[in-house]
Structures are given as structure tokens and as C-alpha cells.
PDB file of C-alpha atoms in Angstrom:
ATOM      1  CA  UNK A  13       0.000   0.000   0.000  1.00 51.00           C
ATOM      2  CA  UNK A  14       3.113   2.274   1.218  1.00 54.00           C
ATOM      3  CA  UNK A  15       4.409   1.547  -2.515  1.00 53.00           C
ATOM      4  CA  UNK A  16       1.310   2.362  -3.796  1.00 50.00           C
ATOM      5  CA  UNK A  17       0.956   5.609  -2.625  1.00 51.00           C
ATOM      6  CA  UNK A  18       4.480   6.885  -3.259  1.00 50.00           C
ATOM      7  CA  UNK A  19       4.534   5.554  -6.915  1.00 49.00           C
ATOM      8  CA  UNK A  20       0.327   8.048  -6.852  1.00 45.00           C
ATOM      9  CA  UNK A  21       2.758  10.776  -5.649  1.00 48.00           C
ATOM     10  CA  UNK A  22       5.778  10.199  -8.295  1.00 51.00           C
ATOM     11  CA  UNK A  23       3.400   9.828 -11.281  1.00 55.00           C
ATOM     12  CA  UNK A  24       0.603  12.487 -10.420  1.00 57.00           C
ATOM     13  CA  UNK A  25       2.220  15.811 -11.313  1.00 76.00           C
ATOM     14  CA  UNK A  26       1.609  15.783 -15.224  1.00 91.00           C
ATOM     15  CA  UNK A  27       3.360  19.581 -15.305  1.00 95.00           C
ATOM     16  CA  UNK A  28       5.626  20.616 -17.948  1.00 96.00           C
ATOM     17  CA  UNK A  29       7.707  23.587 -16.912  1.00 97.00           C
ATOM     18  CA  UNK A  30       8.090  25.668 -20.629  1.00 97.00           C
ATOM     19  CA  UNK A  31      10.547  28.423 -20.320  1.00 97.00           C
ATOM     20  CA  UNK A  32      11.435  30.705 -23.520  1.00 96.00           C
ATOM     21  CA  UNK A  33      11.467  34.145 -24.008  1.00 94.00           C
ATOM     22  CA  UNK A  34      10.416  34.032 -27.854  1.00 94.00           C
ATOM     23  CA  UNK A  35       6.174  34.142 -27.858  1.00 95.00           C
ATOM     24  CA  UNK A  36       6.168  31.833 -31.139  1.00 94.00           C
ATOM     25  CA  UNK A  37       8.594  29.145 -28.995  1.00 94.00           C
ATOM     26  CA  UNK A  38       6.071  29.172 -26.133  1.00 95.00           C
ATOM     27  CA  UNK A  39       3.128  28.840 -28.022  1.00 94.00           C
ATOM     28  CA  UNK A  40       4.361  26.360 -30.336  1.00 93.00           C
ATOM     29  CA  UNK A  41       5.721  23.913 -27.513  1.00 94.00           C
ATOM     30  CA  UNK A  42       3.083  24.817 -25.191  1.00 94.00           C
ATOM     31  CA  UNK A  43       0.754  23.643 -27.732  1.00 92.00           C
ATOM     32  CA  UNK A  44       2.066  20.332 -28.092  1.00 90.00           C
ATOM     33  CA  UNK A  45       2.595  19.785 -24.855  1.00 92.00           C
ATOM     34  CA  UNK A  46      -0.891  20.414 -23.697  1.00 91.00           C
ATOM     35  CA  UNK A  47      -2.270  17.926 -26.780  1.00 88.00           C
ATOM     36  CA  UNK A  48      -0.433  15.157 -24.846  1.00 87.00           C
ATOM     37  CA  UNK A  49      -2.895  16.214 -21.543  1.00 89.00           C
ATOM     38  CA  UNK A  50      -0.268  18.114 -19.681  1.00 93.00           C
ATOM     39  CA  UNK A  51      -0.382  21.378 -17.885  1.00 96.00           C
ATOM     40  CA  UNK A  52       2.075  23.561 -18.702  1.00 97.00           C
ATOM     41  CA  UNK A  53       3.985  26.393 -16.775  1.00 98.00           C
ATOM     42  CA  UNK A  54       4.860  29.338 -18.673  1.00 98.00           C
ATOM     43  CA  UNK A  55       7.834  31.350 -17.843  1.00 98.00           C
ATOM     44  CA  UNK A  56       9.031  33.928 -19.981  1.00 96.00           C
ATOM     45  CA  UNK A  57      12.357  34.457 -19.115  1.00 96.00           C
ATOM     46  CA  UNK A  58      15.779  33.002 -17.038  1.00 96.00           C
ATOM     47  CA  UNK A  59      14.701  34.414 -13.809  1.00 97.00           C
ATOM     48  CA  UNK A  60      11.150  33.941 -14.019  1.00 97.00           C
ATOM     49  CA  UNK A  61      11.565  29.990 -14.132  1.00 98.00           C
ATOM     50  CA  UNK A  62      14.448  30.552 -11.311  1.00 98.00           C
ATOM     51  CA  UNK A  63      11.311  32.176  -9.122  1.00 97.00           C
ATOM     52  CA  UNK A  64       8.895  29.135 -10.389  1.00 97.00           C
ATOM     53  CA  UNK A  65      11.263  26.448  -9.294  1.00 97.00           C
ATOM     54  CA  UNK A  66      12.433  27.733  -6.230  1.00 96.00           C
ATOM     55  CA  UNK A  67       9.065  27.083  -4.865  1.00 95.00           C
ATOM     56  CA  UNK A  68       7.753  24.267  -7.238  1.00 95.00           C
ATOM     57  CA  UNK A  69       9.603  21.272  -7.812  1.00 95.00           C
ATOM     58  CA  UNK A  70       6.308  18.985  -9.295  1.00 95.00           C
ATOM     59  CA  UNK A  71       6.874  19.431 -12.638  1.00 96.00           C
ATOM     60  CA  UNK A  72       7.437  16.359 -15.055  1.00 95.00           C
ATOM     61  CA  UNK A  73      10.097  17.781 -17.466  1.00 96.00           C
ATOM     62  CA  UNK A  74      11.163  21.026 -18.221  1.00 97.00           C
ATOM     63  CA  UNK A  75      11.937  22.372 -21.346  1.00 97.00           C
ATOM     64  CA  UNK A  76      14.403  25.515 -21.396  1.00 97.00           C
ATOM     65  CA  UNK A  77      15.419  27.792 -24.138  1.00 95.00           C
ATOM     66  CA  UNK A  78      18.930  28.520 -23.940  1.00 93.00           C
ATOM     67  CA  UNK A  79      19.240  32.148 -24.346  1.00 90.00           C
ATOM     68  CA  UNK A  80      16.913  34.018 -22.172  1.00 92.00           C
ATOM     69  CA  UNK A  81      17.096  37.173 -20.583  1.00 90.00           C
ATOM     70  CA  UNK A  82      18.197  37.432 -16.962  1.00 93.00           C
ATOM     71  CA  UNK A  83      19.411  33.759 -16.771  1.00 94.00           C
ATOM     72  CA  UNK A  84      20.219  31.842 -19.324  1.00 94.00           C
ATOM     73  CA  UNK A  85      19.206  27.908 -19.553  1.00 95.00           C
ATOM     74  CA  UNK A  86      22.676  26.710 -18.935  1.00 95.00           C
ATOM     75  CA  UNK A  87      22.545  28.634 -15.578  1.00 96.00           C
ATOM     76  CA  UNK A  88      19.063  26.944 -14.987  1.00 97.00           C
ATOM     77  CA  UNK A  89      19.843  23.355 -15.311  1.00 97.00           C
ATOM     78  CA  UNK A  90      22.743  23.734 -13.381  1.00 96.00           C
ATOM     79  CA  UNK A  91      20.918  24.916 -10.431  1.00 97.00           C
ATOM     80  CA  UNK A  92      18.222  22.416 -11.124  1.00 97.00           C
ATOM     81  CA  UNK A  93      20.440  19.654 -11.110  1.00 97.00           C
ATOM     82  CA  UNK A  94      22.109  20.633  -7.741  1.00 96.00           C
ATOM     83  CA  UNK A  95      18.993  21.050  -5.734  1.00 96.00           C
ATOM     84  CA  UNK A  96      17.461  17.734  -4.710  1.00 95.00           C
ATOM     85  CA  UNK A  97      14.175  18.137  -4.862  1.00 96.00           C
ATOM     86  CA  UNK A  98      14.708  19.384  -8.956  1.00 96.00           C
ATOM     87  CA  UNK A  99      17.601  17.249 -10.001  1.00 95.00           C
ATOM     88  CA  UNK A 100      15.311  14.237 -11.659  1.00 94.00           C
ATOM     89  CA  UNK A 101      13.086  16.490 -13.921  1.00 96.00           C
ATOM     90  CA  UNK A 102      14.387  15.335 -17.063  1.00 96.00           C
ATOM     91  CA  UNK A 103      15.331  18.955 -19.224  1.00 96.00           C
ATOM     92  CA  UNK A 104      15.579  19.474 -22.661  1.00 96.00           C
ATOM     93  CA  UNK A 105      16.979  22.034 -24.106  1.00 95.00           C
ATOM     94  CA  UNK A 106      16.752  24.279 -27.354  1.00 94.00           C
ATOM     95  CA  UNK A 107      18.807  26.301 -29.042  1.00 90.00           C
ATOM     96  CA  UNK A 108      18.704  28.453 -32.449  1.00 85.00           C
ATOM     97  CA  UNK A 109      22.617  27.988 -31.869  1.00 79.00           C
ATOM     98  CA  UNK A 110      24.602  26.051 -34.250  1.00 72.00           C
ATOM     99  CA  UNK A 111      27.940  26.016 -32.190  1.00 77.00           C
ATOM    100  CA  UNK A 112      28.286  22.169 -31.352  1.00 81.00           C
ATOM    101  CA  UNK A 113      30.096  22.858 -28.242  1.00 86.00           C
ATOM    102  CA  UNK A 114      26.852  24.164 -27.095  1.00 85.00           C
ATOM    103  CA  UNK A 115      24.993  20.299 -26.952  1.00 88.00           C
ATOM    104  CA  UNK A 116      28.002  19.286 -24.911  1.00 90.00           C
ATOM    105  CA  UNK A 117      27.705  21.862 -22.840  1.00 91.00           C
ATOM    106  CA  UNK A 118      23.662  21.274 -22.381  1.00 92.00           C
ATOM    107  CA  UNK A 119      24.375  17.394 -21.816  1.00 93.00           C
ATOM    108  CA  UNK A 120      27.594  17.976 -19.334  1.00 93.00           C
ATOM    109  CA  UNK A 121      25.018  20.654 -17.481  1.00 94.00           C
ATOM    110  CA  UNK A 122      22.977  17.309 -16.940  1.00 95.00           C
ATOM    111  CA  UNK A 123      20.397  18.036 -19.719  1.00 95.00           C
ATOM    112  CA  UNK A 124      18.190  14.734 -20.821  1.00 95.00           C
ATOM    113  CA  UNK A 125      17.375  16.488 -24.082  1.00 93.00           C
ATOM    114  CA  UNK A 126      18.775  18.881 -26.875  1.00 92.00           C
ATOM    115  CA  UNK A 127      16.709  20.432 -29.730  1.00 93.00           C
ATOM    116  CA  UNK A 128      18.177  22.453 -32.097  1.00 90.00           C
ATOM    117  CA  UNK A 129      16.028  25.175 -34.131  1.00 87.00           C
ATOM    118  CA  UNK A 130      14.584  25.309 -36.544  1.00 87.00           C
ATOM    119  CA  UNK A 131      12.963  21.971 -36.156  1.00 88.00           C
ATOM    120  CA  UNK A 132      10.000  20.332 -37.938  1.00 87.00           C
ATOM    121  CA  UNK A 133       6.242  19.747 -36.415  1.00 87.00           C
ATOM    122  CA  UNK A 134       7.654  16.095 -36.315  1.00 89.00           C
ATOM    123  CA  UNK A 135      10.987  16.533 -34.507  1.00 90.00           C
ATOM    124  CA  UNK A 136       9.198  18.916 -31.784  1.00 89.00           C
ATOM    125  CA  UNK A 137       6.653  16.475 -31.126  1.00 89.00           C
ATOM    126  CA  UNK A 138       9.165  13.187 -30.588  1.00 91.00           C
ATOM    127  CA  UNK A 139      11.271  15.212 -28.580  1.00 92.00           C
ATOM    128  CA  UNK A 140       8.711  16.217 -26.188  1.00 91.00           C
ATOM    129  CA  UNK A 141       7.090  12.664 -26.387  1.00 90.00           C
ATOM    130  CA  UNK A 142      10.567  11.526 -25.757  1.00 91.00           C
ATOM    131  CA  UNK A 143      10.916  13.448 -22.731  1.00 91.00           C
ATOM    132  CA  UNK A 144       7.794  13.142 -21.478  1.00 88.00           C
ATOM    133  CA  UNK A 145       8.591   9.076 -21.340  1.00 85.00           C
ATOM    134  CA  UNK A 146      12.258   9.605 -19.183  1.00 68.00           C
ATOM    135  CA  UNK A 147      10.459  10.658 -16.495  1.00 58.00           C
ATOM    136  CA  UNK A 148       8.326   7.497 -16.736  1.00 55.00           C
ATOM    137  CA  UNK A 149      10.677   5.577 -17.451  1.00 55.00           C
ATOM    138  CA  UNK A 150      13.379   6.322 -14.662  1.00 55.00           C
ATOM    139  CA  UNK A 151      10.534   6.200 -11.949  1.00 46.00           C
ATOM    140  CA  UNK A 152       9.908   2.124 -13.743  1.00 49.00           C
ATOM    141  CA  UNK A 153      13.885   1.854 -13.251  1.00 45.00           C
ATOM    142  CA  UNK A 154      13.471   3.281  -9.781  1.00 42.00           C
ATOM    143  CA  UNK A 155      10.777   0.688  -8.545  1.00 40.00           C
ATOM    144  CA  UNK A 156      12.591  -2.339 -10.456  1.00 40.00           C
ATOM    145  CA  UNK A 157      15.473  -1.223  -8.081  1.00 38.00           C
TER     146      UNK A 157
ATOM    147  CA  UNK B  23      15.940  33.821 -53.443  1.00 50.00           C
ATOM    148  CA  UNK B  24      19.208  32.306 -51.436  1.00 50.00           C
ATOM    149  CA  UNK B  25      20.546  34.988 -48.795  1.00 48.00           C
ATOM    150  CA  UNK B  26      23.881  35.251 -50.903  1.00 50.00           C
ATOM    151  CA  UNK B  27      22.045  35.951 -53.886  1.00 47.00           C
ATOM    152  CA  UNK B  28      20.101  38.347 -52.049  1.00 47.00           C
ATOM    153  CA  UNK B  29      23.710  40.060 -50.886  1.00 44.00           C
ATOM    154  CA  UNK B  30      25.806  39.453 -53.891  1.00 41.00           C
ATOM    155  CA  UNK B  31      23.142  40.469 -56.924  1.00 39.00           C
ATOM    156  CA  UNK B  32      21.588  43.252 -55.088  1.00 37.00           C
ATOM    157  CA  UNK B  33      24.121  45.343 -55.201  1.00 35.00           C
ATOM    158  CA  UNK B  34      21.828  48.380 -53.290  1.00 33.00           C
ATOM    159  CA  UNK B  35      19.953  47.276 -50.384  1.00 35.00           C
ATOM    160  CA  UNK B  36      17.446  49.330 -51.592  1.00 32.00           C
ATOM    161  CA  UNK B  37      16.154  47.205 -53.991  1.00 34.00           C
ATOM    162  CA  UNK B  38      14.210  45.059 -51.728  1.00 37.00           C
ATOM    163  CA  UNK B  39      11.627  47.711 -51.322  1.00 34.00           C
ATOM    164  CA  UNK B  40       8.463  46.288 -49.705  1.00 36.00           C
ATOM    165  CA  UNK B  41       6.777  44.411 -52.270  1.00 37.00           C
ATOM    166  CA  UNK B  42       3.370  42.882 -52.476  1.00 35.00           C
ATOM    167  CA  UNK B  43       3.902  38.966 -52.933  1.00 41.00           C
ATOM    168  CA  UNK B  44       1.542  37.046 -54.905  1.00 39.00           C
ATOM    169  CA  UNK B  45       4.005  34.092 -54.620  1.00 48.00           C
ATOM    170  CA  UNK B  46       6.516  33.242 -51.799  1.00 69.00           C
ATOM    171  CA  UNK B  47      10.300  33.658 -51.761  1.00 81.00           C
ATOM    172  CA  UNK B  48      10.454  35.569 -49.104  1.00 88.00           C
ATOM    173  CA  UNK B  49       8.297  32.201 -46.592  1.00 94.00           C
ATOM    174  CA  UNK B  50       8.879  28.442 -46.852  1.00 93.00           C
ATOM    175  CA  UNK B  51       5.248  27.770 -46.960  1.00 93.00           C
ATOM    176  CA  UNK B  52       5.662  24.454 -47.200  1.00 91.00           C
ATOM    177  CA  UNK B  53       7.567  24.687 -43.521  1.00 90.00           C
ATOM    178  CA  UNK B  54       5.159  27.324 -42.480  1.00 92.00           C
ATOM    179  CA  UNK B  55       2.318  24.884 -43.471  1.00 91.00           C
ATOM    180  CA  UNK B  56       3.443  21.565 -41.757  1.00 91.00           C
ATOM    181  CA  UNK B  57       2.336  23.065 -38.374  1.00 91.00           C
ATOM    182  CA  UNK B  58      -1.028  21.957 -39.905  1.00 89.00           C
ATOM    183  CA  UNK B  59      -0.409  18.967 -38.567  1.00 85.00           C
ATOM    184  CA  UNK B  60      -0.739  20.261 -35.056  1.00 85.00           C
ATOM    185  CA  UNK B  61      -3.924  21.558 -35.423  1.00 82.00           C
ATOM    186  CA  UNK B  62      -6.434  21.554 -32.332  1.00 77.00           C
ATOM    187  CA  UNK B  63      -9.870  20.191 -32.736  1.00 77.00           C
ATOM    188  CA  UNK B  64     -11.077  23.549 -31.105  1.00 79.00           C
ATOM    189  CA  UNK B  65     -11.667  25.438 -33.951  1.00 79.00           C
ATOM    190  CA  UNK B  66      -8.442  27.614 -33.145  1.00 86.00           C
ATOM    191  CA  UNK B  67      -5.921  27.907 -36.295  1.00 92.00           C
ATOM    192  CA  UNK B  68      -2.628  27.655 -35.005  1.00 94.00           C
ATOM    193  CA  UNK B  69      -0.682  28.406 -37.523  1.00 95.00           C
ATOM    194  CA  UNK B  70      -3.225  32.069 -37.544  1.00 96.00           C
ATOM    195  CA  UNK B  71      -1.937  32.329 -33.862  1.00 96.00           C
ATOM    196  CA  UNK B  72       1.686  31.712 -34.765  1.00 96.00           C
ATOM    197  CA  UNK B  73       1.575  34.404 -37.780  1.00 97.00           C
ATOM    198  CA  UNK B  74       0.416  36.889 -34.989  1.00 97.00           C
ATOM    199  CA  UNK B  75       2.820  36.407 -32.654  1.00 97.00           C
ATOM    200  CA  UNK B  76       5.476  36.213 -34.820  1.00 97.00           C
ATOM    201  CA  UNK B  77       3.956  39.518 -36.360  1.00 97.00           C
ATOM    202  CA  UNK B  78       3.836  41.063 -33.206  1.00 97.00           C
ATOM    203  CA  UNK B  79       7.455  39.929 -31.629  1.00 96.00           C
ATOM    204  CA  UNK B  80       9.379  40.186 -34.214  1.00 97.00           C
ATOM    205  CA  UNK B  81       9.273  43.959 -35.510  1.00 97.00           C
ATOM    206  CA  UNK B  82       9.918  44.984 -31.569  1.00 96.00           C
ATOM    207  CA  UNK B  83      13.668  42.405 -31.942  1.00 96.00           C
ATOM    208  CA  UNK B  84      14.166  44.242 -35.044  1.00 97.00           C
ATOM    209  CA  UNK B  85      13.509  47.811 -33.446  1.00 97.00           C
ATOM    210  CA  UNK B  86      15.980  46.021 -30.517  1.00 96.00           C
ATOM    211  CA  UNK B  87      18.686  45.497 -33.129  1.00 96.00           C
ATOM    212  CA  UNK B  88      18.681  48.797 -34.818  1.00 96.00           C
ATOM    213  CA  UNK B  89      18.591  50.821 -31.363  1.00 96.00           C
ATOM    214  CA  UNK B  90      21.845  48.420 -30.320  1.00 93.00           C
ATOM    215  CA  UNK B  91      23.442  49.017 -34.335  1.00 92.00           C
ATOM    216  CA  UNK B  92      22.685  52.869 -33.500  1.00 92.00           C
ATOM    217  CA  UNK B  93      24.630  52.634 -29.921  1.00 91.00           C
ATOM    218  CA  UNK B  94      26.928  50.277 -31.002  1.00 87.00           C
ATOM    219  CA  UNK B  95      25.946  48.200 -28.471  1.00 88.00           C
ATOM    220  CA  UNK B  96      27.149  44.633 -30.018  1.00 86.00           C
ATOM    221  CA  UNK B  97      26.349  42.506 -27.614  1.00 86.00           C
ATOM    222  CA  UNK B  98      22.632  43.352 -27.174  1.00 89.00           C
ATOM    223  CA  UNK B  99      22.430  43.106 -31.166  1.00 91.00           C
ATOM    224  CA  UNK B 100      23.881  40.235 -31.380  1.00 88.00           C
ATOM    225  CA  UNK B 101      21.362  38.407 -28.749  1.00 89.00           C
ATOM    226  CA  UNK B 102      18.357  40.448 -30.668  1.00 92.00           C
ATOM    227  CA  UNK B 103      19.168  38.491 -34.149  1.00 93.00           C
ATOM    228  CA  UNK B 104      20.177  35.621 -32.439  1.00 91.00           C
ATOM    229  CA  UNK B 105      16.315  35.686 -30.603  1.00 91.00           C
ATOM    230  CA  UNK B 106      14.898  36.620 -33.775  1.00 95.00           C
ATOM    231  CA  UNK B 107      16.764  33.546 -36.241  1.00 94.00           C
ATOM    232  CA  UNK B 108      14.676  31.055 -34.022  1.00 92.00           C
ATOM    233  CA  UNK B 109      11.013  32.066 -34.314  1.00 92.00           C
ATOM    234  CA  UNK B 110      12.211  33.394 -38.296  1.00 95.00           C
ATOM    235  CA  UNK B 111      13.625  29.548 -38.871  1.00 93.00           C
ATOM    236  CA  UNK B 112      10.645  28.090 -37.350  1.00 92.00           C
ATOM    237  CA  UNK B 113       7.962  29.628 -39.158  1.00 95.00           C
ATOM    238  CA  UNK B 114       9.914  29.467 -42.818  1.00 94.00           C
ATOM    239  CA  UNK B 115      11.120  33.183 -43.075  1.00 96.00           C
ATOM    240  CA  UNK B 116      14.243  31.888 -43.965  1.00 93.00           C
ATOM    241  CA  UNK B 117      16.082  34.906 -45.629  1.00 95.00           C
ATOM    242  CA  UNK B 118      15.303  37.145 -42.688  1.00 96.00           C
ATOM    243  CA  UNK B 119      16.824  33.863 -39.985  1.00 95.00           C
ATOM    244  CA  UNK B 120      20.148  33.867 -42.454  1.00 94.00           C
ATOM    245  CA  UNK B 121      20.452  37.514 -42.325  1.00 95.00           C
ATOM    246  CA  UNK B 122      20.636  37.006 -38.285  1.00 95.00           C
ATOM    247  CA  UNK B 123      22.881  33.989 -38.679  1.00 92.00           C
ATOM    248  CA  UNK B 124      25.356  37.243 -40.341  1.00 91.00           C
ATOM    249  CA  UNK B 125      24.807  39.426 -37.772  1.00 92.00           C
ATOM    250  CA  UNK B 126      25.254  36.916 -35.084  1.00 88.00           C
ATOM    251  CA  UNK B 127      28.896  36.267 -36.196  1.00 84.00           C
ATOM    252  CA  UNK B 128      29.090  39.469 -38.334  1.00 78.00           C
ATOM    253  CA  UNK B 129      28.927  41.364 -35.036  1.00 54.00           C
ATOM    254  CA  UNK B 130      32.211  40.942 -32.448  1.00 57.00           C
ATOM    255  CA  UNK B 131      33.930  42.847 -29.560  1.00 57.00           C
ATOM    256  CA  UNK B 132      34.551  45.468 -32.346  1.00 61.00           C
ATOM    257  CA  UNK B 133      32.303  47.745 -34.459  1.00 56.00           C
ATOM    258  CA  UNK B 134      32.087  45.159 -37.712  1.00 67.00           C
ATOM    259  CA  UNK B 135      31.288  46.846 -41.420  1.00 70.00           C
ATOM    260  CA  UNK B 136      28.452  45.591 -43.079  1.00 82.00           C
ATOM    261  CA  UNK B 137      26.313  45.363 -39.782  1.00 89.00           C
ATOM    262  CA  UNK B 138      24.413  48.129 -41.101  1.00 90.00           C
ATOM    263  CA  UNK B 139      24.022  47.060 -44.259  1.00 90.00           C
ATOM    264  CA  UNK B 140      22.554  44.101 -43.377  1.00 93.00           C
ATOM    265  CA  UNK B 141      20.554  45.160 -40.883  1.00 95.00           C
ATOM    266  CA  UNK B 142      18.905  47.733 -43.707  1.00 95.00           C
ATOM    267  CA  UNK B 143      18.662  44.380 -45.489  1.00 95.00           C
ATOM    268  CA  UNK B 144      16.627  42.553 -42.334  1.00 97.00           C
ATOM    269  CA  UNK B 145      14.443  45.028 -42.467  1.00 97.00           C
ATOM    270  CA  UNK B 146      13.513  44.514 -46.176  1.00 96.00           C
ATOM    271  CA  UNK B 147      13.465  41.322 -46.256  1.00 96.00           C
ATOM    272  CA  UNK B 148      11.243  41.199 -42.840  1.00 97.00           C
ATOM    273  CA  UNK B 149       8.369  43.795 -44.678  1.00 97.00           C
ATOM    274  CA  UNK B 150       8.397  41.088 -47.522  1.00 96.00           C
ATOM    275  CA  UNK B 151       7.968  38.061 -45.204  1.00 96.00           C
ATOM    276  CA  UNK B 152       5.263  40.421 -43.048  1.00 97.00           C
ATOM    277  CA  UNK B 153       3.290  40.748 -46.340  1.00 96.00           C
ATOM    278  CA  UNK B 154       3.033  36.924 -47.454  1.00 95.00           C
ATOM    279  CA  UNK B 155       2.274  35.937 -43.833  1.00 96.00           C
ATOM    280  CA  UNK B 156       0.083  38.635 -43.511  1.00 96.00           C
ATOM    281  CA  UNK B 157      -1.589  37.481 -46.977  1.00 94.00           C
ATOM    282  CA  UNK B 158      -1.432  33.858 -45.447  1.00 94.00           C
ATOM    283  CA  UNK B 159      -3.416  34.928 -42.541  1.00 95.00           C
ATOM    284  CA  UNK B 160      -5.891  36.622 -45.058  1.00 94.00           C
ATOM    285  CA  UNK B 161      -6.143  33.268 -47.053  1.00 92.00           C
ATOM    286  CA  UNK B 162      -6.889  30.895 -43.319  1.00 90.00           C
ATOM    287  CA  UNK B 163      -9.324  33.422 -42.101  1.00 89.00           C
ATOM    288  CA  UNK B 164     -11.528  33.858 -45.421  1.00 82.00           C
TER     289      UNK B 164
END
């Protein structure tokens, strides 16, 4: 029953933190992300999704733009992954960048995800499925354990 | 139109003077169009509600770049274009994400030439992407 309860509690918050300073971005992934019956947290800016997750932590996934003002994504998944109660929201991150040093950078942050733009209707939508299913499928790993 | 056309046979910047489209060089409709796919049963259009957004956010980055170009304030204009190639790549306006690709890297620690050339051409080539999306939106909403 005790197991029953706490895997309730791991799989309840269907939350997608979406922060990204560019209107079209948030619209477009917020769009998506709803389809797939998920509320989504809009922050439109760095600091605004510092605020957000300093006091909410129930979020499935996040999904960060990398260059935002105030705080940039890098910044954000680096404090996410050193605070305990943030550090297994799986992240993805996008970028218009085209600097490859920048997905090593995302990954060695601790980012589950990296989407580069411009991507297609497709690409946005596996990606999000994708991440959507880490979350799933670590809390699975976590119980065979 | 490819972006180094658009530089290298155009010798005056001028010459992309806001022009009424009839067909599209200045939008990948095709890319524009795939969002169709994402379409809500709610009777919303998304791809109506991305053309508005876009509409409305992007002419306040490019007002953002030309302030920084005018105070020569590169790093600011260089985050501007780089905010603006990601909605523009999205969406199809391809000409107008290239010409921020350019000033992304065009623009360093140093006052570059040719920023303000192509921001001049940015602006053209964003009134001729404003008018097909603007004649796109005209086409969903009939």
C-alpha cells in the first residue's frame, strides 16, 4: 500500500515547466505539450523559471530555451540539477545555436534532451514525447530497483 | 531567393523595397504549413496564432537590433538576431533567420562593417515576409 501511494505521488504531477522568451517558442511547444494532456507552466524568461522552481519542484520535465534574458538555460539546469528536490526532472533544451560545443555543454550541465532550431512539427513532437517518457521511465527503473 | 544571392546580386539594399507577394520567396510555406499537422480540434488555427505572434514579436527584436546598431551596443544586437533567427527559422522566413545567422557572427567585440548594411537588409526582407504571412493569414481566415 506504502508503494502504492508513493509511486500516486511520483506519477501524479503531469506539469511541464516551458521556459522561452520568444512568444512563437512558447506557443508552439506549449501547444504540443498540452495535446499530450499536460499542464504547462509558462515562464518567460531566465529568472522567471528561477522564481517558479524555487518554490515548485512537481513538474514532469522542463523544457528551457537557452538564451533568455536574466538567466540563461545553462545557468538553470545547473541549479536544477544541484537542488534535490529538482535534479530528476528530465530537461531538454533548445537552441537556435549552431555552435556544437553548445549540446556538450547542455548534456555535461545534466540536460536529458537537446533540440536544435529550426525543427520540424515532427521533430518537436518526438522530442517532447521523448521526454515526457524519461520521467516514466526512470521512476519504472526506480521501482525495479 | 538564397541569402547570398540576395547580398551578392543586389548590389543596393534598396532594392528590396516592400513588395506585395503574390508568390513566396520571401516564406517556406511548405515549412510554415506543416504546423497543420498540429492543429487543435477547437476550432483555433494555429498556424493564424503563430503568424500573430510572430507579427507582433518580431518587428519589436528588429527595433531592438537597430537601437543596439545605432549605440553600437554589439552585444545586445547580437542576442536580438540571435532571438529573432529562431522564431524566423521556425515559421519558414528563412532569408530574414540567415540575415541574423550574419549578424550573429558578423557582429564581435569590435564595431564590424556591413552590420548596417545588413541590418537595412533585415528590415527589407522582414516587410516582404510580413506581407506573405500577412496574406497567409488573409487566405486561413476567409
Amino acid at each position: 500500500m506504502e508503494k502504492f501511494r508513493l509511486t500516486l505521488k511520483q506519477t501524479s504531477p503531469r506539469r511541464v515547466l516551458v521556459a522561452d522568451d520568444d512568444p512563437v517558442m512558447r506557443h508552439l511547444i506549449t501547444t504540443i505539450i498540452k495535446q499530450q494532456e499536460y499542464e504547462v507552466v509558462v515562464a518567460n524568461d531566465g529568472r522567471e523559471a528561477y522564481c517558479i522552481l524555487q518554490s515548485d519542484s512537481q513538474f514532469t520535465a522542463a523544457i528551457l530555451d537557452m538564451t533568455m534574458p536574466f538567466l540563461e538555460g545553462l545557468d538553470l539546469i545547473r541549479y536544477m540539477r544541484t537542488e534535490k528536490r529538482l535534479m530528476r526532472i528530465p530537461i531538454m533544451m533548445i537552441t537556435a545555436a549552431t555552435d556544437i560545443k553548445l549540446m556538450a555543454s547542455s548534456f555535461s550541465a545534466g540536460a536529458t534532451a537537446f533540440l536544435p532550431k529550426p525543427f520540424t512539427p515532427e521533430q518537436l513532437q518526438s522530442a517532447i514525447r521523448m521526454l515526457l517518457g524519461t520521467r516514466k521511465s526512470n521512476i519504472r527503473a526506480a521501482q525495479i530497483c | 531567393m538564397s541569402f547570398e544571392r540576395a547580398i551578392t546580386t543586389e548590389a543596393n539594399v534598396l532594392a528590396f523595397a516592400p513588395v506585395v507577394q503574390t508568390t513566396s520567396d520571401a516564406v517556406d510555406l511548405e515549412l510554415l504549413n506543416a504546423f497543420e499537422e498540429l492543429q487543435a480540434d477547437d476550432g483555433s488555427d494555429l498556424i493564424v496564432e503563430l503568424i500573430d505572434l510572430y507579427l507582433a514579436d518580431a518587428p519589436q527584436r528588429i527595433i531592438a537590433i537597430r537601437e543596439a546598431l545605432a549605440a553600437s551596443e554589439w552585444v545586445t544586437l547580437k542576442r536580438a538576431a540571435h532571438n529573432l533567427k529562431g522564431s524566423s527559422g521556425n515559421l519558414g522566413v528563412r532569408l530574414v533567420a540567415e540575415i541574423c545567422e550574419k549578424l550573429e557572427h558578423l557582429v564581435g567585440p569590435e564595431p564590424m562593417a556591413g552590420a548596417g548594411d545588413l541590418v537595412q537588409l533585415l528590415q527589407s526582407q522582414f516587410d516582404r515576409a510580413r506581407e506573405t504571412l500577412a496574406a497567409q493569414r488573409r487566405l486561413r481566415c476567409e
